[in-house]
Amino acid sequence: MSRGDMAKPLLGHRSMEGDPSTMPAAGRTIGVLGSGDFARSLAIRLVCSGFKVVVGSRNPKRKAGLFPSAAEVTFQAEAVKKTDVIFVAVFREHYSTLCDLADVLAGKILVDVSNNTEVNHHKESNAEYLASLFPACTVVKGFNVVSAWTLQSGARDGNKQVLICSNNQEAKRTVAEIAQVMGFTPVDMGCMSSACEIENIPLRLLPAWKIPILLALGLFLCFFTYNLIRQVIHPYIREQKNKLYKIPIEVVNTTLPCVAYVMLSLVYLPGVLAACSQLYYGTKYRRFPDWLDQWLQHRKQIGLLSFFCAALHAVYSLCLPMRRSHRYQLIETAVKQAMEKKMNIWVEEEVWRMEIYISVGIIALGLLSLLAITSLPSIANSLNWREFSFIQSTLGYIALVISTLHTLTYGWSRAFDENQYKFYLPPTYTLTLLVPCTVILAKVIFILPCIRQRLLRIRRGWEKGRYVKFVLPSATGEYSSGETSSNV
Ligand code: NAP
């Protein structure tokens, strides 16, 4: 960020409860101990947010040039004296070197921004360690989940959440206000015992993605092996033909749509199972088993992976004609036809099949892109519940139906051609149809008025075996009410 930029406020109008500029924290002096990357970015953001900043360094003369001119850079003890809130932008290993400042720090708020290099690196969290070194101070854990880069990129970009915890409510409120004025969203994580959890957050590698990625890899491996047997091993064993060249593109390209298609159906299958459970038990208040709960929570990641595989399938398919093997096969076919004096090679049915297959595939990919885009938090947050559920549920099911049509047009009559069965193994696409068709069939059953009404009542609180007053919307959108029992 240039010095010119520093003069401009980074924060635009923010739609928040309460105007940050009128908060008690606004305009106060904030101390920063340390002059490294984080301290510098923090000082820049604080200055831009209207705070007075005083930086405490062991070598202020050397470091002063790195900070905006509005920030005062001085010795650590001097800086600490000028403020009540001090961000400790120093690594945990060096906390003990600050012990000389214990007297001047007494009674002040210390904000611990530190991170570790490993999950659960130390027995106690860094913040608890800092609190043990400075018992006369109030320690607040916070800001460690935002990087120096996020601090510099302003309110326009980057992660906006700042997780905060402390045993002192007042100190926590003060730090939360500072975060708000800086354009962040403070999230209260409770008391100091949460510090360990907060410190582990930046070290976690895609925690929500582990199961969906393993699932996608598992499916990929299964379908890849199946296709390898059919496309490479079978011709080698039966006709001694070397088809190894098919592995990098053809086998991968027949595997990817299978994974994409099955994964898409796995986004909607847990919803079907949840509805079945609710219908069976006649209540929505019974907890789902843990595995179903976990599955429901991972639907977004499973959907995004499905989109990823579908997009790769599209790119691979576009590249198919570029392959040398494809050109050789075309010439070979042309020569054969010329030798057999075949002039008309146009097969009307094949032409139509391919046209429909490609067109339907493009539409399915377009819908999947829409689902993927609207699952991003920034887009999802701009939609109301009805819009979100229309896109993710209704359009999602339409995408599943269109993907099924895409798969069926590919298959056309192949499922009934015995030459397509290699080692008695049916074509891969027929296997992939199993789960999606079950999901679609279940959805159709749930749409039937008698099932739909019952499900709707359950989701509005009606329970089997209990007399409850229920209110249901009629077809005209009006609400009707009545007394009912489970046996109705
Ligand atoms: P850094 O660039 O290495 O800066 C550390 C600073 O600590 C030094 O500039 C130094 O400033 C000060 N310091 C005080 N006593 C020290 C001592 N005895 N030995 C060495 N340095 C001492 O590190 P950083 O990236 O700014 O990170 C600072 C803290 O912020 C760490 O706890 C880190 O986990 C946390 N953090 C960083 C980021 C990030 O994106 N960088 C993100 C989240 C959290 P003086 O020489 O001026 O005293």
XYZ file of N, CA and C in Angstrom, residues 75-292:
654
model
N 10.456 3.621 21.656
C 10.895 2.444 22.415
C 9.689 1.765 23.056
N 9.860 0.486 23.343
C 8.731 -0.308 23.850
C 8.099 0.328 25.097
N 8.952 0.695 26.087
C 8.422 1.220 27.356
C 7.664 2.527 27.131
N 8.208 3.376 26.239
C 7.566 4.661 25.939
C 6.185 4.439 25.318
N 6.146 3.498 24.360
C 4.888 3.228 23.649
C 3.823 2.724 24.617
N 4.213 1.811 25.472
C 3.266 1.173 26.391
C 2.640 2.198 27.340
N 3.464 3.204 27.738
C 2.967 4.223 28.674
C 1.829 5.045 28.060
N 1.817 5.184 26.710
C 0.881 6.100 26.059
C -0.489 5.514 25.751
N -0.683 4.239 26.084
C -1.963 3.610 25.695
C -2.404 2.535 26.684
N -3.697 2.223 26.606
C -4.232 1.178 27.486
C -4.474 -0.134 26.755
N -4.456 -0.054 25.426
C -4.683 -1.284 24.638
C -3.452 -1.527 23.779
N -2.826 -2.675 23.983
C -1.565 -2.952 23.272
C -1.649 -4.281 22.527
N -1.434 -4.229 21.233
C -1.362 -5.457 20.429
C 0.066 -6.003 20.539
N 0.185 -7.249 20.952
C 1.517 -7.852 21.090
C 1.834 -8.610 19.800
N 2.483 -7.918 18.854
C 2.802 -8.515 17.547
C 4.214 -9.085 17.573
N 4.415 -9.998 18.513
C 5.720 -10.598 18.759
C 5.479 -12.100 18.868
N 6.433 -12.922 18.439
C 6.244 -14.373 18.557
C 6.277 -14.822 20.012
N 5.578 -15.918 20.305
C 5.488 -16.443 21.674
C 6.878 -16.645 22.297
N 7.826 -17.104 21.485
C 9.174 -17.394 21.993
C 9.814 -16.156 22.616
N 9.348 -14.972 22.193
C 9.976 -13.729 22.674
C 9.151 -13.006 23.731
N 8.061 -13.637 24.166
C 7.216 -12.982 25.184
C 8.024 -12.685 26.447
N 8.889 -13.640 26.824
C 9.625 -13.475 28.090
C 10.541 -12.247 28.045
N 10.967 -11.838 26.815
C 11.853 -10.673 26.721
C 11.086 -9.369 27.013
N 9.748 -9.482 27.074
C 8.940 -8.283 27.367
C 8.709 -8.114 28.875
N 9.228 -9.084 29.670
C 8.924 -9.078 31.107
C 9.409 -7.803 31.817
N 10.446 -7.155 31.244
C 10.938 -5.901 31.841
C 9.844 -4.833 31.833
N 8.865 -5.012 30.956
C 7.812 -3.992 30.824
C 6.635 -4.253 31.771
N 6.770 -5.305 32.613
C 5.630 -5.737 33.438
C 5.003 -4.589 34.218
N 5.835 -3.723 34.808
C 5.291 -2.634 35.635
C 4.461 -1.653 34.806
N 5.016 -1.245 33.651
C 4.271 -0.266 32.831
C 3.048 -0.889 32.161
N 3.092 -2.197 32.014
C 1.962 -2.862 31.356
C 0.809 -3.157 32.323
N 1.088 -3.072 33.626
C 0.083 -3.452 34.633
C -1.241 -2.702 34.420
N -2.341 -3.435 34.459
C -3.677 -2.839 34.330
C -4.117 -2.604 32.899
N -3.262 -2.944 31.928
C -3.626 -2.653 30.530
C -4.142 -3.903 29.817
N -4.741 -3.654 28.648
C -5.262 -4.776 27.842
C -4.185 -5.190 26.847
N -3.827 -6.467 26.882
C -2.867 -6.990 25.901
C -3.627 -7.852 24.898
N -3.456 -7.552 23.623
C -4.122 -8.376 22.604
C -3.090 -9.337 22.031
N -3.329 -10.617 22.255
C -2.402 -11.640 21.764
C -2.817 -12.036 20.350
N -1.947 -11.741 19.362
C -2.298 -12.010 17.953
C -1.538 -13.218 17.410
N -0.828 -13.889 18.305
C 0.134 -14.892 17.831
C -0.498 -16.182 17.319
N 0.262 -16.848 16.456
C -0.103 -18.168 15.943
C 1.027 -19.141 16.223
N 0.729 -20.408 16.097
C 1.763 -21.433 16.258
C 2.130 -22.012 14.905
N 3.109 -22.902 14.913
C 3.483 -23.546 13.653
C 2.872 -24.944 13.557
N 2.381 -25.470 14.692
C 1.737 -26.801 14.684
C 0.458 -26.737 15.502
N -0.495 -27.600 15.165
C -1.731 -27.683 15.949
C -1.390 -28.197 17.350
N -1.977 -27.563 18.364
C -1.733 -27.916 19.780
C -0.232 -28.012 20.080
N 0.506 -27.010 19.596
C 1.970 -27.018 19.731
C 2.401 -27.030 21.207
N 1.749 -26.200 22.001
C 2.122 -26.098 23.425
C 0.952 -26.568 24.282
N 1.278 -26.919 25.521
C 0.242 -27.395 26.443
C -0.817 -26.315 26.662
N -0.344 -25.104 26.942
C -1.281 -23.988 27.116
C -1.215 -23.088 25.886
N -2.302 -22.393 25.620
C -2.320 -21.513 24.449
C -1.340 -20.361 24.657
N -0.982 -19.710 23.556
C -0.065 -18.563 23.641
C -0.666 -17.455 24.511
N -1.983 -17.262 24.354
C -2.643 -16.192 25.108
C -2.606 -16.494 26.613
N -2.840 -17.773 26.969
C -2.792 -18.136 28.393
C -1.370 -17.990 28.926
N -0.395 -18.303 28.082
C 1.017 -18.160 28.484
C 1.333 -16.682 28.727
N 0.854 -15.823 27.796
C 1.077 -14.381 27.950
C 0.427 -13.885 29.244
N -0.794 -14.400 29.506
C -1.496 -13.987 30.732
C -0.749 -14.437 31.983
N -0.098 -15.606 31.891
C 0.648 -16.085 33.063
C 1.900 -15.244 33.293
N 2.481 -14.700 32.205
C 3.676 -13.840 32.347
C 3.300 -12.453 32.870
N 2.084 -12.007 32.534
C 1.655 -10.664 32.944
C 0.325 -10.740 33.706
N 0.361 -11.241 34.947
C -0.899 -11.441 35.681
C -1.636 -10.140 35.986
N -0.921 -9.002 35.945
C -1.585 -7.731 36.241
C -2.264 -7.141 35.002
N -2.148 -7.829 33.867
C -2.772 -7.331 32.624
C -4.005 -8.170 32.294
N -4.842 -7.611 31.427
C -5.985 -8.384 30.921
C -5.639 -8.801 29.506
N -5.611 -10.106 29.273
C -5.230 -10.582 27.935
C -6.489 -10.944 27.134
N -6.490 -10.495 25.884
C -7.572 -10.836 24.945
C -6.923 -11.527 23.753
N -7.463 -12.677 23.385
C -6.943 -13.356 22.186
C -7.730 -12.847 20.981
N -7.047 -12.501 19.907
C -7.793 -12.025 18.739
C -6.891 -11.672 17.579
N -7.453 -11.492 16.418
C -6.780 -11.020 15.206
C -5.789 -12.031 14.615
N -5.594 -13.188 15.272
C -4.617 -14.139 14.718
C -5.123 -14.814 13.442
N -6.471 -14.818 13.243
C -6.997 -15.485 12.040
C -6.928 -14.597 10.797
N -6.564 -13.323 10.990
C -6.387 -12.474 9.796
C -4.886 -12.333 9.532
N -4.519 -12.367 8.278
C -3.101 -12.279 7.939
C -2.703 -10.817 7.749
N -1.386 -10.611 7.668
C -0.880 -9.259 7.413
C -1.451 -8.751 6.084
N -1.576 -9.662 5.123
C -2.094 -9.281 3.819
C -3.548 -8.810 3.925
N -4.348 -9.554 4.695
C -5.762 -9.186 4.859
C -5.875 -7.813 5.513
N -5.008 -7.569 6.484
C -5.046 -6.267 7.165
C -4.769 -5.142 6.175
N -3.825 -5.397 5.256
C -3.455 -4.340 4.309
C -4.484 -4.175 3.205
N -5.190 -5.274 2.858
C -6.088 -5.178 1.702
C -7.380 -4.437 2.031
N -7.511 -4.008 3.267
C -8.643 -3.157 3.616
C -9.935 -3.909 3.749
N -11.018 -3.150 3.890
C -12.331 -3.772 4.120
C -12.913 -4.344 2.842
N -12.231 -4.082 1.718
C -12.815 -4.488 0.447
C -12.605 -5.970 0.153
N -11.606 -6.551 0.789
C -11.243 -7.912 0.406
C -10.833 -8.710 1.641
N -10.663 -9.998 1.451
C -10.123 -10.856 2.502
C -11.142 -11.271 3.539
N -10.673 -12.086 4.478
C -11.531 -12.585 5.544
C -11.902 -11.450 6.484
N -13.177 -11.329 6.809
C -13.605 -10.198 7.632
C -13.819 -10.571 9.084
N -13.818 -11.868 9.390
C -14.119 -12.274 10.758
C -12.874 -12.252 11.645
N -13.056 -11.705 12.837
C -11.983 -11.701 13.833
C -12.534 -12.419 15.058
N -11.934 -13.556 15.389
C -12.415 -14.335 16.535
C -11.742 -13.808 17.792
N -12.555 -13.571 18.823
C -12.038 -12.944 20.041
C -12.449 -13.757 21.261
N -11.527 -13.916 22.215
C -11.917 -14.530 23.494
C -11.111 -13.921 24.628
N -11.715 -13.907 25.798
C -11.050 -13.380 26.992
C -11.903 -13.706 28.215
N -11.248 -13.693 29.368
C -12.016 -13.907 30.604
C -12.642 -12.606 31.093
N -12.245 -11.483 30.473
C -12.747 -10.179 30.903
C -13.685 -9.607 29.828
N -14.974 -9.502 30.190
C -15.992 -9.065 29.221
C -15.717 -7.665 28.704
N -15.320 -6.772 29.629
C -15.107 -5.371 29.273
C -13.973 -5.247 28.251
N -12.869 -5.961 28.544
C -11.709 -5.914 27.633
C -12.090 -6.500 26.276
N -12.871 -7.567 26.317
C -13.298 -8.212 25.067
C -14.136 -7.239 24.236
N -15.033 -6.505 24.935
C -15.884 -5.543 24.231
C -15.029 -4.447 23.591
N -14.017 -3.976 24.320
C -13.154 -2.912 23.786
C -12.461 -3.379 22.510
N -11.898 -4.610 22.555
C -11.180 -5.125 21.377
C -12.162 -5.376 20.225
N -13.359 -5.846 20.567
C -14.378 -6.080 19.527
C -14.735 -4.767 18.832
N -14.832 -3.696 19.619
C -15.159 -2.384 19.029
C -14.043 -1.916 18.105
N -12.799 -2.144 18.544
C -11.663 -1.741 17.694
C -11.746 -2.509 16.372
N -12.022 -3.819 16.479
C -12.121 -4.645 15.261
C -13.219 -4.119 14.347
N -14.350 -3.727 14.951
C -15.469 -3.229 14.148
C -15.109 -1.932 13.442
N -14.452 -1.032 14.183
C -14.063 0.250 13.581
C -13.075 0.005 12.433
N -12.269 -1.061 12.570
C -11.294 -1.377 11.512
C -11.956 -2.049 10.312
N -13.250 -2.355 10.416
C -13.961 -2.951 9.289
C -14.072 -4.451 9.375
N -13.735 -5.022 10.530
C -13.866 -6.468 10.694
C -15.161 -6.811 11.427
N -15.494 -8.084 11.390
C -16.660 -8.569 12.118
C -16.166 -9.364 13.317
N -16.270 -8.807 14.525
C -15.799 -9.569 15.686
C -16.735 -10.718 16.011
N -16.157 -11.855 16.345
C -16.956 -13.025 16.721
C -16.535 -13.431 18.134
N -17.487 -13.365 19.061
C -17.175 -13.685 20.466
C -17.064 -15.200 20.623
N -15.875 -15.638 20.985
C -15.648 -17.083 21.131
C -15.635 -17.498 22.602
N -16.057 -16.576 23.487
C -16.181 -16.955 24.897
C -14.941 -16.648 25.706
N -14.669 -17.493 26.693
C -13.576 -17.193 27.619
C -12.229 -17.717 27.102
N -11.195 -17.444 27.894
C -9.825 -17.689 27.451
C -9.533 -19.152 27.094
N -10.340 -20.057 27.612
C -10.085 -21.472 27.302
C -10.299 -21.766 25.805
N -10.936 -20.824 25.086
C -11.132 -21.029 23.636
C -9.898 -20.619 22.837
N -8.915 -20.007 23.513
C -7.761 -19.471 22.791
C -7.046 -20.559 21.991
N -6.928 -21.743 22.596
C -6.231 -22.849 21.930
C -6.909 -23.169 20.591
N -8.241 -23.241 20.644
C -9.027 -23.546 19.444
C -8.817 -22.446 18.388
N -8.833 -21.170 18.853
C -8.659 -20.051 17.914
C -7.259 -20.098 17.293
N -6.272 -20.494 18.102
C -4.899 -20.551 17.572
C -4.718 -21.693 16.581
N -5.563 -22.716 16.700
C -5.441 -23.859 15.771
C -6.103 -23.579 14.423
N -7.039 -22.613 14.397
C -7.816 -22.379 13.169
C -6.927 -22.076 11.940
N -5.945 -21.161 12.051
C -5.165 -20.881 10.834
C -4.299 -22.059 10.386
N -4.157 -23.072 11.243
C -3.294 -24.204 10.890
C -4.050 -25.370 10.276
N -5.383 -25.291 10.336
C -6.162 -26.410 9.809
C -6.165 -26.384 8.289
N -5.962 -27.547 7.698
C -5.957 -27.622 6.238
C -7.314 -28.138 5.755
N -8.134 -27.235 5.257
C -9.437 -27.564 4.670
C -10.214 -28.590 5.501
N -10.517 -28.296 6.779
C -11.170 -29.311 7.609
C -12.521 -29.784 7.049
N -13.275 -28.857 6.461
C -14.602 -29.257 5.962
C -14.510 -30.047 4.663
N -13.333 -30.093 4.081
C -13.189 -30.722 2.763
C -12.651 -32.147 2.834
N -12.166 -32.534 4.020
C -11.493 -33.834 4.123
C -12.400 -34.978 3.626
N -13.591 -35.092 4.197
C -14.481 -36.215 3.843
C -14.907 -36.114 2.369
N -15.377 -34.924 1.891
C -15.766 -34.855 0.472
C -14.614 -35.194 -0.482
N -13.383 -34.745 -0.143
C -12.250 -35.041 -1.034
C -11.964 -36.548 -1.024
N -12.003 -37.159 0.167
C -11.768 -38.610 0.246
C -12.842 -39.363 -0.532
N -14.072 -38.877 -0.428
C -15.184 -39.503 -1.150
C -14.952 -39.404 -2.663
N -14.567 -38.197 -3.124
C -14.338 -37.992 -4.559
C -13.172 -38.873 -5.028
N -12.097 -38.918 -4.224
C -10.950 -39.734 -4.621
C -11.324 -41.215 -4.648
N -12.115 -41.645 -3.652
C -12.553 -43.045 -3.598
C -13.364 -43.408 -4.834
N -14.318 -42.528 -5.174
C -15.158 -42.786 -6.351
C -14.302 -42.786 -7.623
N -13.373 -41.816 -7.679
C -12.519 -41.719 -8.868
C -11.735 -43.015 -9.043
N -11.176 -43.504 -7.952
C -10.361 -44.724 -7.991
C -11.197 -45.922 -8.452
N -12.405 -46.048 -7.901
C -13.279 -47.181 -8.266
C -13.628 -47.127 -9.750
N -14.118 -45.952 -10.205
C -14.532 -45.838 -11.607
C -13.332 -45.947 -12.559
N -12.186 -45.399 -12.123
C -10.986 -45.450 -12.962
C -10.586 -46.915 -13.172
N -10.583 -47.693 -12.086
C -10.206 -49.107 -12.192
C -11.195 -49.841 -13.097
N -12.471 -49.555 -12.910
C -13.525 -50.200 -13.711
C -13.324 -49.892 -15.207
N -13.078 -48.606 -15.500
C -12.888 -48.207 -16.900
C -11.588 -48.771 -17.470
N -10.575 -48.849 -16.643
C -9.285 -49.399 -17.070
C -9.475 -50.867 -17.494
N -10.235 -51.581 -16.687
C -10.484 -52.995 -17.008
C -11.218 -53.092 -18.343
N -12.228 -52.259 -18.521
C -13.048 -52.343 -19.727
C -12.320 -51.835 -20.979
N -11.585 -50.706 -20.817
C -11.032 -50.047 -22.009
C -9.600 -50.458 -22.340
N -8.845 -50.925 -21.362
C -7.433 -51.230 -21.618
C -7.133 -52.727 -21.409
N -7.536 -53.246 -20.249
C -7.163 -54.635 -19.932
C -7.946 -55.629 -20.807
N -9.252 -55.371 -21.013
C -10.065 -56.290 -21.809
C -9.532 -56.450 -23.240
N -9.282 -55.319 -23.986
C -8.766 -55.515 -25.353
C -7.403 -56.198 -25.384
N -6.612 -55.980 -24.303
C -5.286 -56.607 -24.281
C -5.421 -58.124 -24.116
N -6.276 -58.537 -23.188
C -6.423 -59.970 -22.910
C -7.163 -60.675 -24.047
N -8.221 -60.061 -24.558
C -9.047 -60.731 -25.569
C -8.449 -60.652 -26.974
N -7.832 -59.470 -27.308
C -7.374 -59.297 -28.702
C -5.894 -58.948 -28.805
N -5.181 -59.000 -27.670
C -3.751 -58.641 -27.616
C -3.498 -57.246 -28.215
N -4.442 -56.347 -27.986
C -4.293 -54.971 -28.492
C -3.768 -54.082 -27.375
N -2.752 -53.275 -27.709
C -2.193 -52.385 -26.691
C -2.970 -51.061 -26.685
N -3.762 -50.856 -25.649
C -4.571 -49.622 -25.583
C -4.125 -48.741 -24.407
N -2.870 -48.902 -24.010
C -2.385 -48.137 -22.848
C -2.473 -46.621 -23.072
N -2.371 -46.214 -24.358
C -2.420 -44.779 -24.667
C -3.740 -44.134 -24.207
N -4.743 -44.965 -23.963
C -6.061 -44.422 -23.570
C -6.081 -43.924 -22.129
N -5.092 -44.366 -21.343
C -5.154 -44.069 -19.898
C -5.169 -42.564 -19.582
N -4.232 -41.765 -20.125
C -4.188 -40.354 -19.672
C -5.420 -39.524 -20.006
N -6.054 -39.796 -21.154
C -7.192 -38.928 -21.506
C -8.520 -39.695 -21.539
N -8.580 -40.744 -22.316
C -9.887 -41.416 -22.500
C -10.413 -42.026 -21.210
N -9.543 -42.777 -20.511
C -10.009 -43.431 -19.280
C -10.348 -42.369 -18.229
N -9.494 -41.353 -18.134
C -9.756 -40.277 -17.160
C -11.056 -39.559 -17.534
N -11.246 -39.338 -18.844
C -12.443 -38.603 -19.271
C -13.726 -39.423 -19.131
N -13.638 -40.735 -19.098
C -14.867 -41.505 -18.832
C -15.090 -41.630 -17.324
N -14.015 -41.440 -16.564
C -14.127 -41.544 -15.100
C -14.712 -40.251 -14.506
N -14.211 -39.108 -14.991
C -14.629 -37.817 -14.401
C -16.148 -37.584 -14.406
N -16.845 -37.816 -15.548
C -18.295 -37.565 -15.497
C -19.016 -38.508 -14.540
N -18.478 -39.731 -14.397
C -19.113 -40.679 -13.463
C -19.026 -40.118 -12.047
N -17.826 -39.615 -11.696
C -17.640 -39.067 -10.343
C -18.540 -37.834 -10.172
N -18.534 -36.949 -11.179
C -19.334 -35.715 -11.098
C -20.811 -36.043 -10.902
N -21.294 -36.995 -11.664
C -22.722 -37.347 -11.665
C -23.129 -37.997 -10.338
N -22.323 -38.950 -9.895
C -22.652 -39.629 -8.625
C -22.538 -38.632 -7.461
N -21.502 -37.789 -7.506
C -21.326 -36.792 -6.422
C -22.531 -35.845 -6.380
N -23.015 -35.450 -7.562
C -24.179 -34.551 -7.586
C -25.380 -35.231 -6.933
N -25.555 -36.519 -7.210
C -26.694 -37.216 -6.592
C -26.472 -37.368 -5.088
N -25.190 -37.441 -4.667
C -24.902 -37.574 -3.234
C -25.164 -36.261 -2.479
N -25.295 -35.163 -3.231
C -25.676 -33.895 -2.590
C -27.138 -33.978 -2.146
N -27.958 -34.662 -2.954
C -29.400 -34.683 -2.683
C -29.867 -35.939 -1.941
N -29.030 -36.981 -1.945
C -29.425 -38.225 -1.264
C -29.648 -38.036 0.250
N -28.774 -37.306 0.972
C -29.016 -37.163 2.412
C -30.338 -36.455 2.721
N -30.741 -35.520 1.839
C -32.034 -34.838 2.025
C -33.175 -35.838 1.907
N -33.034 -36.761 0.953
C -34.053 -37.798 0.755
C -34.104 -38.701 1.991
N -32.921 -39.090 2.491
C -32.878 -39.964 3.673
C -33.469 -39.250 4.889
N -33.159 -37.945 4.998
C -33.687 -37.167 6.132
C -35.220 -37.123 6.053
N -35.742 -36.910 4.832
C -37.203 -36.861 4.660
C -37.826 -38.223 4.982
N -37.153 -39.301 4.550
C -37.664 -40.660 4.838
C -37.712 -40.870 6.348
N -36.657 -40.430 7.037
C -36.600 -40.605 8.498
C -37.742 -39.821 9.155
N -37.965 -38.598 8.683
C -39.039 -37.776 9.254
C -40.409 -38.401 9.000
N -40.587 -38.955 7.797
C -41.876 -39.597 7.477
C -42.067 -40.856 8.320
N -40.988 -41.600 8.482
C -41.081 -42.870 9.212
C -41.388 -42.639 10.695
N -40.654 -41.695 11.291
C -40.857 -41.447 12.723
C -41.986 -40.451 12.980
N -42.436 -39.782 11.927
C -43.538 -38.842 12.064
C -43.208 -37.631 12.911
N -41.948 -37.217 12.902
C -41.554 -36.030 13.654
C -40.289 -35.427 13.057
N -40.113 -34.134 13.274
C -38.860 -33.515 12.830
C -37.928 -33.296 14.034
N -38.433 -33.675 15.221
C -37.660 -33.390 16.429
C -36.701 -34.513 16.807
N -36.760 -35.623 16.085
C -35.852 -36.725 16.363
C -34.511 -36.423 15.679
N -33.442 -36.564 16.417
C -32.107 -36.271 15.866
C -31.746 -37.262 14.780
N -31.115 -36.774 13.711
C -30.628 -37.691 12.682
C -29.382 -38.377 13.215
N -29.082 -39.573 12.717
C -27.822 -40.202 13.145
C -26.632 -39.302 12.762
N -25.528 -39.442 13.488
C -24.370 -38.553 13.276
C -23.874 -38.561 11.825
N -23.853 -39.786 11.229
C -23.316 -39.874 9.864
C -24.161 -39.059 8.890
N -25.508 -39.038 9.128
C -26.396 -38.293 8.234
C -26.231 -36.784 8.465
